[in-house]
Short mmCIF file of C-alpha atoms and ligand atoms in Angstrom, two decimals:
data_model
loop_
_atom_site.label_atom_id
_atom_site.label_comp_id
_atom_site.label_asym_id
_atom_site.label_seq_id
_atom_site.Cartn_x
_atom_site.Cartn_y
_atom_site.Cartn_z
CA UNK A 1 55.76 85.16 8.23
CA UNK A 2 54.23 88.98 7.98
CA UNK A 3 53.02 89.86 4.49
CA UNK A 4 55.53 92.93 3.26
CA UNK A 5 57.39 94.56 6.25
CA UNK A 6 57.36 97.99 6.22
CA UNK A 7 61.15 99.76 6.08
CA UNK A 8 63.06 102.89 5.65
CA UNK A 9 62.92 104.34 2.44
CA UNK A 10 66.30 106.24 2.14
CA UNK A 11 70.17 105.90 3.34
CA UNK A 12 69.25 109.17 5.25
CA UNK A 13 66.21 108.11 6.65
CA UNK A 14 68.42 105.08 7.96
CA UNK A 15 70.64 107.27 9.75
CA UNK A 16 68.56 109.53 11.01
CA UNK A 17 66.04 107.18 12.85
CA UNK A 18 69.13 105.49 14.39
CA UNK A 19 70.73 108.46 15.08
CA UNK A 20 67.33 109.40 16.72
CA UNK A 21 67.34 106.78 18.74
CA UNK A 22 70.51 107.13 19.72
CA UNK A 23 70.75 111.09 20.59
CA UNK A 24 68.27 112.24 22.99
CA UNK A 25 67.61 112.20 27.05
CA UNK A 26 71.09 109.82 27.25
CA UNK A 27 73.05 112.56 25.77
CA UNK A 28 72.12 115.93 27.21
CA UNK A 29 70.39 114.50 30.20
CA UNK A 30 71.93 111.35 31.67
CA UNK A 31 75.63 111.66 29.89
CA UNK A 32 76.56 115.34 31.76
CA UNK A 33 75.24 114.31 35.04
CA UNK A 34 76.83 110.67 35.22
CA UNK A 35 80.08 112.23 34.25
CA UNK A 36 79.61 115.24 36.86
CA UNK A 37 78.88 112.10 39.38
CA UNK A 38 81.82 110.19 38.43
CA UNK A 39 84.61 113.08 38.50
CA UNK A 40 84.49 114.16 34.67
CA UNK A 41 87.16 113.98 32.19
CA UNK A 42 88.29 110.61 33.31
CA UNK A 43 85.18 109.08 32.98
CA UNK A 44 84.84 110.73 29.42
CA UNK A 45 88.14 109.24 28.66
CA UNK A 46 86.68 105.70 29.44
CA UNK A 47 83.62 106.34 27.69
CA UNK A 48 85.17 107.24 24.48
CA UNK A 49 87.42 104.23 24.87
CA UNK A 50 83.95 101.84 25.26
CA UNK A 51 82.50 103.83 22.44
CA UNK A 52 85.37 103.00 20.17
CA UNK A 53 85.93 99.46 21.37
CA UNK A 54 82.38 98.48 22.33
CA UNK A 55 79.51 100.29 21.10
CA UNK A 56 80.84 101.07 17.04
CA UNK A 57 81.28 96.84 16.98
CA UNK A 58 78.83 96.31 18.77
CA UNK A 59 75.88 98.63 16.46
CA UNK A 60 77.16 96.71 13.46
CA UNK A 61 76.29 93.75 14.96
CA UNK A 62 72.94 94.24 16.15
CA UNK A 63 72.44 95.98 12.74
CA UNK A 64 73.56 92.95 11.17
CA UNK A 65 71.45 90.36 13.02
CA UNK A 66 68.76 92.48 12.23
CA UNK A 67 68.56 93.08 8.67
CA UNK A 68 69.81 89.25 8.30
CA UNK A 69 66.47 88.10 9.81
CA UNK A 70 64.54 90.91 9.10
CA UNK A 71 62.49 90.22 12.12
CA UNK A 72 62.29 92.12 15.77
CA UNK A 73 64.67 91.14 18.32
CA UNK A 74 63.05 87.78 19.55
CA UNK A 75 62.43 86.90 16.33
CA UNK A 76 65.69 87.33 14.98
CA UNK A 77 67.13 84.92 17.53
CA UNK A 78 64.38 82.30 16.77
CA UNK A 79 65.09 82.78 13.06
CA UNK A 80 69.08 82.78 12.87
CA UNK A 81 69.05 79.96 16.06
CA UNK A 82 65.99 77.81 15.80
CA UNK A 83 65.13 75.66 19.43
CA UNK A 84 67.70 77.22 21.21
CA UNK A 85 67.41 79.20 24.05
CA UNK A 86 68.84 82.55 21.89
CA UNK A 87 65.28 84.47 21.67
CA UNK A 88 65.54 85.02 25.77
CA UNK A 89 67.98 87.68 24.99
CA UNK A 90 65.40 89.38 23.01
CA UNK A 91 62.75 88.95 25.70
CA UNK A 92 65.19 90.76 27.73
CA UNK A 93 65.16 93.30 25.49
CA UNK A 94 61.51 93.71 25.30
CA UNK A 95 61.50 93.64 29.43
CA UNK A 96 64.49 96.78 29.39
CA UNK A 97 62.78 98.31 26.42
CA UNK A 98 59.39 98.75 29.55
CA UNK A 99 61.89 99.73 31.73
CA UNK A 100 63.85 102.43 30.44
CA UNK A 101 60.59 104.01 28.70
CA UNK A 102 59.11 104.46 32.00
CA UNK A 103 61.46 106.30 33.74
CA UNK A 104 62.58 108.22 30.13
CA UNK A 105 58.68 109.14 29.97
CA UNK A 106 58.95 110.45 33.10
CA UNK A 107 62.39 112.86 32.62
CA UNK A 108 61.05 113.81 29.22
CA UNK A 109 57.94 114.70 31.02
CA UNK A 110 59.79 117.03 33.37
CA UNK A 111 61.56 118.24 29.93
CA UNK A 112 57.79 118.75 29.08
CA UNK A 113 56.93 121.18 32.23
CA UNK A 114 60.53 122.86 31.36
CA UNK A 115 59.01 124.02 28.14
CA UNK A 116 55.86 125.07 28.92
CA UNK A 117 57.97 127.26 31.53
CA UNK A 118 60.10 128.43 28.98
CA UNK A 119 56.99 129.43 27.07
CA UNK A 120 56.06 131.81 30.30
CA UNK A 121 59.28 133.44 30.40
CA UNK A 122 59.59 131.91 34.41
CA UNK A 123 62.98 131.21 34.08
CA UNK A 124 63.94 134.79 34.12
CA UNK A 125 64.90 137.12 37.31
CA UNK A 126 65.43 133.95 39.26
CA UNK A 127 68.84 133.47 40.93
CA UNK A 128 70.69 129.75 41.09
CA UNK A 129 69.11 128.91 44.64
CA UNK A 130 65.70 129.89 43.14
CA UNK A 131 65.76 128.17 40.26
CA UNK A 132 66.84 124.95 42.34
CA UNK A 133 63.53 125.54 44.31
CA UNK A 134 61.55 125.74 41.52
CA UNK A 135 62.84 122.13 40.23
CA UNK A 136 62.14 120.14 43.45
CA UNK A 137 58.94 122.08 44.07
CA UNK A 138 57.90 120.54 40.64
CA UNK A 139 59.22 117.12 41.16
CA UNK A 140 58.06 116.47 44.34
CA UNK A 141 54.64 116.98 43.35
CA UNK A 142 52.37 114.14 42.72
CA UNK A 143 50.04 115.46 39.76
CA UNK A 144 52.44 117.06 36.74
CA UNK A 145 54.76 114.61 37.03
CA UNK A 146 52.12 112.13 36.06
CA UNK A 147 50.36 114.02 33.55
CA UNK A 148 53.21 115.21 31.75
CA UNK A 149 54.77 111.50 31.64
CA UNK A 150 51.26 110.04 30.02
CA UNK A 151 51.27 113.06 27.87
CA UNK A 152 54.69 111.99 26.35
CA UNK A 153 54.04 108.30 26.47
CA UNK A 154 50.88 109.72 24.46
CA UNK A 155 52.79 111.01 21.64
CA UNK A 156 55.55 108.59 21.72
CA UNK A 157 52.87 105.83 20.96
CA UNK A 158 50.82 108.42 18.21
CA UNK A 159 54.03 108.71 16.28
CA UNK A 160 54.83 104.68 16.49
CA UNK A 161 51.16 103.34 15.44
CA UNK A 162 51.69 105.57 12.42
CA UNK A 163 54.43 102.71 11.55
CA UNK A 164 57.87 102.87 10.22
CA UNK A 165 58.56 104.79 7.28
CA UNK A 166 55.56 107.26 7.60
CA UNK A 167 56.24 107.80 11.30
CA UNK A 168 59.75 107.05 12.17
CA UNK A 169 61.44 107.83 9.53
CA UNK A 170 58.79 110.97 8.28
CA UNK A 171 59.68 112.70 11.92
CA UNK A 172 63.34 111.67 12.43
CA UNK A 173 64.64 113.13 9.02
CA UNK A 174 63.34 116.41 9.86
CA UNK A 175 64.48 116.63 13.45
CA UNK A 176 67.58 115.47 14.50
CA UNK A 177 69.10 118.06 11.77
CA UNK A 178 67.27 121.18 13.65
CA UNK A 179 68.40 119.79 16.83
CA UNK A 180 72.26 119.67 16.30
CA UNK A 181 72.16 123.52 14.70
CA UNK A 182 70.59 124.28 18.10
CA UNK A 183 72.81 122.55 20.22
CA UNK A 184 75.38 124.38 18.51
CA UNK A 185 74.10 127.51 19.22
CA UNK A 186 74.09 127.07 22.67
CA UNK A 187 77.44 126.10 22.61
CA UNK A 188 78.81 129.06 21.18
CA UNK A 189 76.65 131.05 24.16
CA UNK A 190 77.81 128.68 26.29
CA UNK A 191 81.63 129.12 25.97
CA UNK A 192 81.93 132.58 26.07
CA UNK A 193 80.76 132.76 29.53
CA UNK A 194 82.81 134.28 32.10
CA UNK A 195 84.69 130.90 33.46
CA UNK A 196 84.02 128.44 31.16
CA UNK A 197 87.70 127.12 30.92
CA UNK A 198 86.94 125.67 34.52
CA UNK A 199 84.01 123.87 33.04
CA UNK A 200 85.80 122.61 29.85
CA UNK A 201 88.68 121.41 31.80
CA UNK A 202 86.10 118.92 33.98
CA UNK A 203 84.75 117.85 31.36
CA UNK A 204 88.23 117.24 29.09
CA UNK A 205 91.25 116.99 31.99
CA UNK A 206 91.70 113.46 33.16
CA UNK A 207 91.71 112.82 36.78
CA UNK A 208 92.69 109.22 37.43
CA UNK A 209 92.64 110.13 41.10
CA UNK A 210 88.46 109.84 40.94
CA UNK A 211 88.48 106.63 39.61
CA UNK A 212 86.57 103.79 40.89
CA UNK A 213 85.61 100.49 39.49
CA UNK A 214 81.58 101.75 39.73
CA UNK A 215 82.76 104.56 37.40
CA UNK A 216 84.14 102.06 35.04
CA UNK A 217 80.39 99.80 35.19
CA UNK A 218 78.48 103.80 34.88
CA UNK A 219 80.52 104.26 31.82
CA UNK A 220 80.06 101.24 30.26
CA UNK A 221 76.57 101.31 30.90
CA UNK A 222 76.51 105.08 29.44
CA UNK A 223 78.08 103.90 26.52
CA UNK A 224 75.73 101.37 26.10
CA UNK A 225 72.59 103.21 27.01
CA UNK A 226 73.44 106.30 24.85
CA UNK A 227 73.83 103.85 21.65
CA UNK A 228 70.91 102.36 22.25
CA UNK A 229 72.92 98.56 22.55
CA UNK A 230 72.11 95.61 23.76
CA UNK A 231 68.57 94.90 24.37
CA UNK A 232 67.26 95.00 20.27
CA UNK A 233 66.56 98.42 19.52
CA UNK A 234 68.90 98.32 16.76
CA UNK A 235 68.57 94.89 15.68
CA UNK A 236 64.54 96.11 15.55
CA UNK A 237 65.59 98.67 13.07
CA UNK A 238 68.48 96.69 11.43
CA UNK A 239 65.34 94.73 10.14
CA UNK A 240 63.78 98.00 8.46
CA UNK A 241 67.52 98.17 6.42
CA UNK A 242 67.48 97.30 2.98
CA UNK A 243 70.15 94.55 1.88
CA UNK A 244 72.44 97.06 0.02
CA UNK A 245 73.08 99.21 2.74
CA UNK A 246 76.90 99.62 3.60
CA UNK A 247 76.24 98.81 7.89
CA UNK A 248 80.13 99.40 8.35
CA UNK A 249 80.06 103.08 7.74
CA UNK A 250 76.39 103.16 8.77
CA UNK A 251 77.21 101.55 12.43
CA UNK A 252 80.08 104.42 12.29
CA UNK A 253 78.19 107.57 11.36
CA UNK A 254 75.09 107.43 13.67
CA UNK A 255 77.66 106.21 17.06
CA UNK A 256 79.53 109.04 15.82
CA UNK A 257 76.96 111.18 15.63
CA UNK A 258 75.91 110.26 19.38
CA UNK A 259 79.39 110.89 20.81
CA UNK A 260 79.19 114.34 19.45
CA UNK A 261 75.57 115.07 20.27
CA UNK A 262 77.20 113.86 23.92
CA UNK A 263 80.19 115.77 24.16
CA UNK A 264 78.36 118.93 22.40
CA UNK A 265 75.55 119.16 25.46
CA UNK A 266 78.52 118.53 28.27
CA UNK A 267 80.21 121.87 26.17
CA UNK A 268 76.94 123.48 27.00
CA UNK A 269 76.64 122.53 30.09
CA UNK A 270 79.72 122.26 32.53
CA UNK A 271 81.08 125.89 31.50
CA UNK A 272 77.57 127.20 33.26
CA UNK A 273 77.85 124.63 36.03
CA UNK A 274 81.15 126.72 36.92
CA UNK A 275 80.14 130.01 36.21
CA UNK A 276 76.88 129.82 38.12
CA UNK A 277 78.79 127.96 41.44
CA UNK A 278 76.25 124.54 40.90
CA UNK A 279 77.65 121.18 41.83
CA UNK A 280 78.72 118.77 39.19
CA UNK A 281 77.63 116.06 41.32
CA UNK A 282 74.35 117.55 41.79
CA UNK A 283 72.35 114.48 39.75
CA UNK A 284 69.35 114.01 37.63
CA UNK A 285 68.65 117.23 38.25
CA UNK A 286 71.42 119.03 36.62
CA UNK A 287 70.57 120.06 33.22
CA UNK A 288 67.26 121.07 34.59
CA UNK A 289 69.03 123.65 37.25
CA UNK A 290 71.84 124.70 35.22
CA UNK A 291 71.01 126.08 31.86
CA UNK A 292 67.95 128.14 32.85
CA UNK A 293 70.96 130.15 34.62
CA UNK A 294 72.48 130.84 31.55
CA UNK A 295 69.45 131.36 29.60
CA UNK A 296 67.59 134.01 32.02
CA UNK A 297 71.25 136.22 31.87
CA UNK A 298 71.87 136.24 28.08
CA UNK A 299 70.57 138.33 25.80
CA UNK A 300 67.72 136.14 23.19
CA UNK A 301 67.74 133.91 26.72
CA UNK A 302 63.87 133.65 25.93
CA UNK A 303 64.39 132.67 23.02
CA UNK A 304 67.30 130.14 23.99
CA UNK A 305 65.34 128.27 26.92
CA UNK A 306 62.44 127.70 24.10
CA UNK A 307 64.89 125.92 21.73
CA UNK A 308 66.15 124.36 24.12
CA UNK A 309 63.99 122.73 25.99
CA UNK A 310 61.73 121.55 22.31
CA UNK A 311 65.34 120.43 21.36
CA UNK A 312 65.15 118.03 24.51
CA UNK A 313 61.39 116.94 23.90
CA UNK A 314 62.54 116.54 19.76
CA UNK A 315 65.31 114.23 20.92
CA UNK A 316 63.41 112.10 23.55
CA UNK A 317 60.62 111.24 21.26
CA UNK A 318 63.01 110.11 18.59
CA UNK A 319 64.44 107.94 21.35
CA UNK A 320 61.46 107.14 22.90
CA UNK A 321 59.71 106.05 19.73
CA UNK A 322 62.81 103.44 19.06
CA UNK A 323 62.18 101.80 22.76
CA UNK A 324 58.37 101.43 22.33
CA UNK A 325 59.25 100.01 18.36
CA UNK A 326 60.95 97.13 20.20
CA UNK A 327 58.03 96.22 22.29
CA UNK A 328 55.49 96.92 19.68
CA UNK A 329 57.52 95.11 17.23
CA UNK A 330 58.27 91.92 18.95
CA UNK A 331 53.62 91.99 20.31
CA UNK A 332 52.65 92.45 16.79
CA UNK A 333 54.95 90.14 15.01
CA UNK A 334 55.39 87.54 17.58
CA UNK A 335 51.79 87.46 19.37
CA UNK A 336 49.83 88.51 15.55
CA UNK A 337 47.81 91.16 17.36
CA UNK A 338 47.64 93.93 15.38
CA UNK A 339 50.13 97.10 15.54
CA UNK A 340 48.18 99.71 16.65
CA UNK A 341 46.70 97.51 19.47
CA UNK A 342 49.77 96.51 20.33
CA UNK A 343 51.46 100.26 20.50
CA UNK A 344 48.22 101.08 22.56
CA UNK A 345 48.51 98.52 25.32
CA UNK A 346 52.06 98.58 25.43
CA UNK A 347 52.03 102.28 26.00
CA UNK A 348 49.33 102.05 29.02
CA UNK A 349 51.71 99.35 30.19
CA UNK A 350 54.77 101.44 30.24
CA UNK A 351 52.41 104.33 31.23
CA UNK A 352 51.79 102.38 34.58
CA UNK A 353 55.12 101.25 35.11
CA UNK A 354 55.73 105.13 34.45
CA UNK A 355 53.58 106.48 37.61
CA UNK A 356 56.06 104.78 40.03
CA UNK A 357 59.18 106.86 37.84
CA UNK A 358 57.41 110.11 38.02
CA UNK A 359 56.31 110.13 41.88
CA UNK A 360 60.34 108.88 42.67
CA UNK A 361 60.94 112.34 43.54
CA UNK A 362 57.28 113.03 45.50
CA UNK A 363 55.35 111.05 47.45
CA UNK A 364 57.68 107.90 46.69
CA UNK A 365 60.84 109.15 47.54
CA UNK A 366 61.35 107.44 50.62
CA UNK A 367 60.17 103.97 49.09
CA UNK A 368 63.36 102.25 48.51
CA UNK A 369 64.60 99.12 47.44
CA UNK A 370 68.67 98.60 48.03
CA UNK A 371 68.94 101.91 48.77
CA UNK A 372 67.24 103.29 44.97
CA UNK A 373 64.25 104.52 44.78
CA UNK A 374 62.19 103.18 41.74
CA UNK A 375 63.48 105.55 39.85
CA UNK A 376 67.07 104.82 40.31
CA UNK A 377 66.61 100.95 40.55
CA UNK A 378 64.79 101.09 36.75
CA UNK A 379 67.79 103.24 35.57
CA UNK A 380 70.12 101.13 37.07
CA UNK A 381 69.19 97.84 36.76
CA UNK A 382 68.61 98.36 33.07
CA UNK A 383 71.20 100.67 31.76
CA UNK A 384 74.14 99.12 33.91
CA UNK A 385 72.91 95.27 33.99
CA UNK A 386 70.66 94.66 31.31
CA UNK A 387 72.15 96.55 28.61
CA UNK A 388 75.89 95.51 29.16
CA UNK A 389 74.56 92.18 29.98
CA UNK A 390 72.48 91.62 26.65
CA UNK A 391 75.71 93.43 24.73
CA UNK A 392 78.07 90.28 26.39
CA UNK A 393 75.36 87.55 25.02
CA UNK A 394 74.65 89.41 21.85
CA UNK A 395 78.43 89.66 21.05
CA UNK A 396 78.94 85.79 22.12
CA UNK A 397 75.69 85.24 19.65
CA UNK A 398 77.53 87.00 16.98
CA UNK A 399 81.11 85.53 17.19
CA UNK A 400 80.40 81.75 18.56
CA UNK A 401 76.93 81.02 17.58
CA UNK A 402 76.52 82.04 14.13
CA UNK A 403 78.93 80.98 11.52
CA UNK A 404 81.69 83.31 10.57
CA UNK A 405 80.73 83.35 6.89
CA UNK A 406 77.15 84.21 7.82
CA UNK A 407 78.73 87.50 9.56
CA UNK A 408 80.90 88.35 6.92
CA UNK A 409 78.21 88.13 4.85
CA UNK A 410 75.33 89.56 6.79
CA UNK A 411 77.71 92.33 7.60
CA UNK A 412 78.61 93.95 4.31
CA UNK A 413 77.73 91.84 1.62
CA UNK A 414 79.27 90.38 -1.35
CA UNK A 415 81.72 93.34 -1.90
CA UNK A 416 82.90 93.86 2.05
CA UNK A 417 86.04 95.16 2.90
CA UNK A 418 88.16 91.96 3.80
CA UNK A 419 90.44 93.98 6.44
CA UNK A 420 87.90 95.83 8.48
CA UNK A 421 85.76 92.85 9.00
CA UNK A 422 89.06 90.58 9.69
CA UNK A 423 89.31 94.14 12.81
CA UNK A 424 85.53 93.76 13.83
CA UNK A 425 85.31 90.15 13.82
CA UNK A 426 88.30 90.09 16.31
CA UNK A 427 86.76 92.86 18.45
CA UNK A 428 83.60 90.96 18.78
CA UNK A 429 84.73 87.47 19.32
CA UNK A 430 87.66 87.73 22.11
CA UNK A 431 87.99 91.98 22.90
CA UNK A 432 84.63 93.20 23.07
CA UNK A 433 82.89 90.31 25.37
CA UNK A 434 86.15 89.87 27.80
CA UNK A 435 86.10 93.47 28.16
CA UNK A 436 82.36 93.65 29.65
CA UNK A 437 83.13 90.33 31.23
CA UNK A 438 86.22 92.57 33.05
CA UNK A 439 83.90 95.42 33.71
CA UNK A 440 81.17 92.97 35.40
CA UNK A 441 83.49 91.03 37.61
CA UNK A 442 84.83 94.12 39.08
CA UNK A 443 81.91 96.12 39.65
CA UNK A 444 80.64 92.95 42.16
CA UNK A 445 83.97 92.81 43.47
CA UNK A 446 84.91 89.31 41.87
CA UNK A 447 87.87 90.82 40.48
CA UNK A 448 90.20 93.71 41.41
CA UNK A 449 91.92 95.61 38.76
N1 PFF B 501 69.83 106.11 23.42
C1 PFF B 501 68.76 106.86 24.02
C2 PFF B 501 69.33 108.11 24.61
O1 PFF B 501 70.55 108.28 24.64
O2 PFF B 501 68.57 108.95 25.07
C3 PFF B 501 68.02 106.06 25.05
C4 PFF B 501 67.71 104.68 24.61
C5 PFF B 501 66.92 104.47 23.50
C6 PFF B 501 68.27 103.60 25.28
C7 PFF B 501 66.69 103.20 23.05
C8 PFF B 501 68.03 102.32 24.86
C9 PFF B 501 67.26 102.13 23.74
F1 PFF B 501 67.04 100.94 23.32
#
């Protein structure tokens, strides 16, 4: 096909572009506010369990498929099951890849604004109730929204036309280091606030009472969403992995790296939820109305919000760079137009997609469509459908379509370790699938558990 593919030059460069893609909005946005929504520590308890038993498996996989073919995610399916009706699963990928990057342009537009205020110090002498104001007078507007979403979706497509190893990789390898030093500095601030044991214990004390099978589907399709699983992304960048790559520890290291990134930000964040009085539950807005609390009371807070809030914008371009490589890969390799037409277009396309995300909390608010605004119905549809949805077919791909030497092979090699793929070709054959099977039934009420 393609004459010489580009690819990532380095072990670390692998890492850290999947560990981009994996850390960003999902983690300090969307992971503290879905668990404040669904009760806290039990839901992290079931997240950590789909982490473990889902997601690690299920990265090696798509990692696997990916470098096998060394195509993007349609064309891996077309390559590794020729006239079959396999490459739909990577169409659905390329239709949640437009998805998620509209509505993640739009909250990493807001992160955007955030800066910009940090920049002007407007945080500061603002109580809780203020501070709340200020948020939904932004978001209910109908102009920064918008320009702050194209403005991202701007430099999200700069960075991908540039291509993988100069662009990806370049950016990644220099950013997602500064980002966890940061993080961890606002940990340490964050935890020595007065009443941050109340905070810590939501986030780490079970409470089975809050359960419901919806919080079981949201975690699943946290897990799934925060990994980046199951619509291509990593099988796109599983094709940018050279063949002597060890994807075991790999697939391990960056999901790793995720689950801290997660559980680092909800450190940061619940301890001020408590010690400023704001509701867990309070939503998509939470980050935005709890840490400018802590910020605008601390001594360096100036300083703090700054980092902060270019931490956020670091980590949702890294992710938002993987979701428009799926699209941009599967145009330019399937369709032969070239790449930086194809990152172009597909960026305007997401960009108009985008407008609908951004006025969600404006003039469209009262637009709805089951209930969700556009905004909600993009999140949900694609992080708790799609994603789990592709993950079921991509695991039945992996451990009933393709031969079981073909895995073992594609997976580590020559020199694998016999045990550990004897572990993960279980998991992905009977656990892994039956599980999200379980989790589907009983989130439409098929089943009761
Ligand atoms: N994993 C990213 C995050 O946690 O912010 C979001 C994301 C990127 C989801 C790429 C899906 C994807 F394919």
């Amino acid at each position: 096909m393609q004459g010489k593919r580009d690819s990532f030059t380095s072990r670390f460069g692998v890492i850290a572009a999947a560990a981009g893609s994996a850390i960003g909005l999902g983690n300090i946005w969307r992971f503290p506010y879905v668990l404040g929504e669904n009760g806290g520590g039990a839901f992290f308890l079931i997240y950590l369990f789909f982490i473990v038993l889902i997601g690690i498996p299920l990265m090696l996989t798509e990692m696997t498929l990916g470098r096998s073919a060394q195509r993007n995610a349609f064309g891996t399916f077309k390559f590794l099951a020729p006239k079959t009706g396999w490459p739909l699963v990577g169409i659905m990928g390329v239709a949640a890849a437009f998805m998620i990057l509209s509505f993640y342009s739009a909250v990493a537009g807001w992160t955007l604004e955030y800066t910009l205020q940090a920049v002007r110090n407007n945080f500061a002498g603002k109580n809780p109730v203020e501070l709340n104001t200020m948020y939904g007078d932004f978001v209910s507007g109908s102009f920064w929204p918008v320009v702050w979403m194209l403005i991202f979706l701007f430099l999200t497509s700069a960075i991908v036309v540039a291509g993988v190893s100069k662009g990806i990789e370049k950016y990644t390898k220099i950013l997602m280091p500064v980002l966890l030093v940061i993080i961890i500095i606002l940990d340490i601030r964050a935890i020595t606030l007065p009443g941050a044991g109340e905070g810590l214990e939501f986030l780490f004390k079970p409470d089975f009472s809050k359960l419901t099978g919806n919080t079981v589907l949201e975690a699943l399709g946290q897990a799934f969403f925060s990994l980046s699983l199951g619509m291509g992304t990593i099988i796109t960048y599983g094709s940018y992995i050279n063949r002597k790559e060890r994807l075991m520890s790999t697939a391990a290291s960056v999901s790793l790296a995720d689950t801290l990134i997660a559980v680092l930000a909800g450190v940061a964040i619940f301890p001020a939820v408590f010690a400023f009085n704001i509701e867990p539950d309070a939503g998509p807005k939470l980050v935005f109305i709890t840490l400018p609390n802590i910020f605008q009371q601390m001594p360096g807070g100036y300083f703090f919000a700054l980092i902060f809030f270019v931490l956020l914008v670091i980590a949702a371009l890294t992710s938002s760079i993987s979701l428009l490589e799926v699209i941009v890969a599967y145009f330019s390799e399937e369709l032969k137009i070239s790449r930086k037409k194809a990152t172009w277009l597909s960026g305007i396309a997401a960009g108009i997609l985008g407008v609908l995300s951004a006025l969600s909390y404006g003039p469209l608010k009262d637009v709805t469509l089951f209930g969700k605004t556009a905004f909600e119905l993009l999140d949900y549809v694609s992080s708790n459908i799609l994603l789990p949805f592709g993950g079921l077919l991509i695991t039945i791909f992996a451990g009933y379509i393709l031969k079981k030497a073909v895995m073992k092979k594609g997976v580590e090699g020559e020199s694998g370790h016999e045990k550990l793929f004897k572990v993960y070709y279980f998991i992905i054959k009977f656990l892994a699938p039956v599980a999200i099977a379980f989790v589907f039934l009983n989130s439409l009420g098929i089943l009761k558990f």
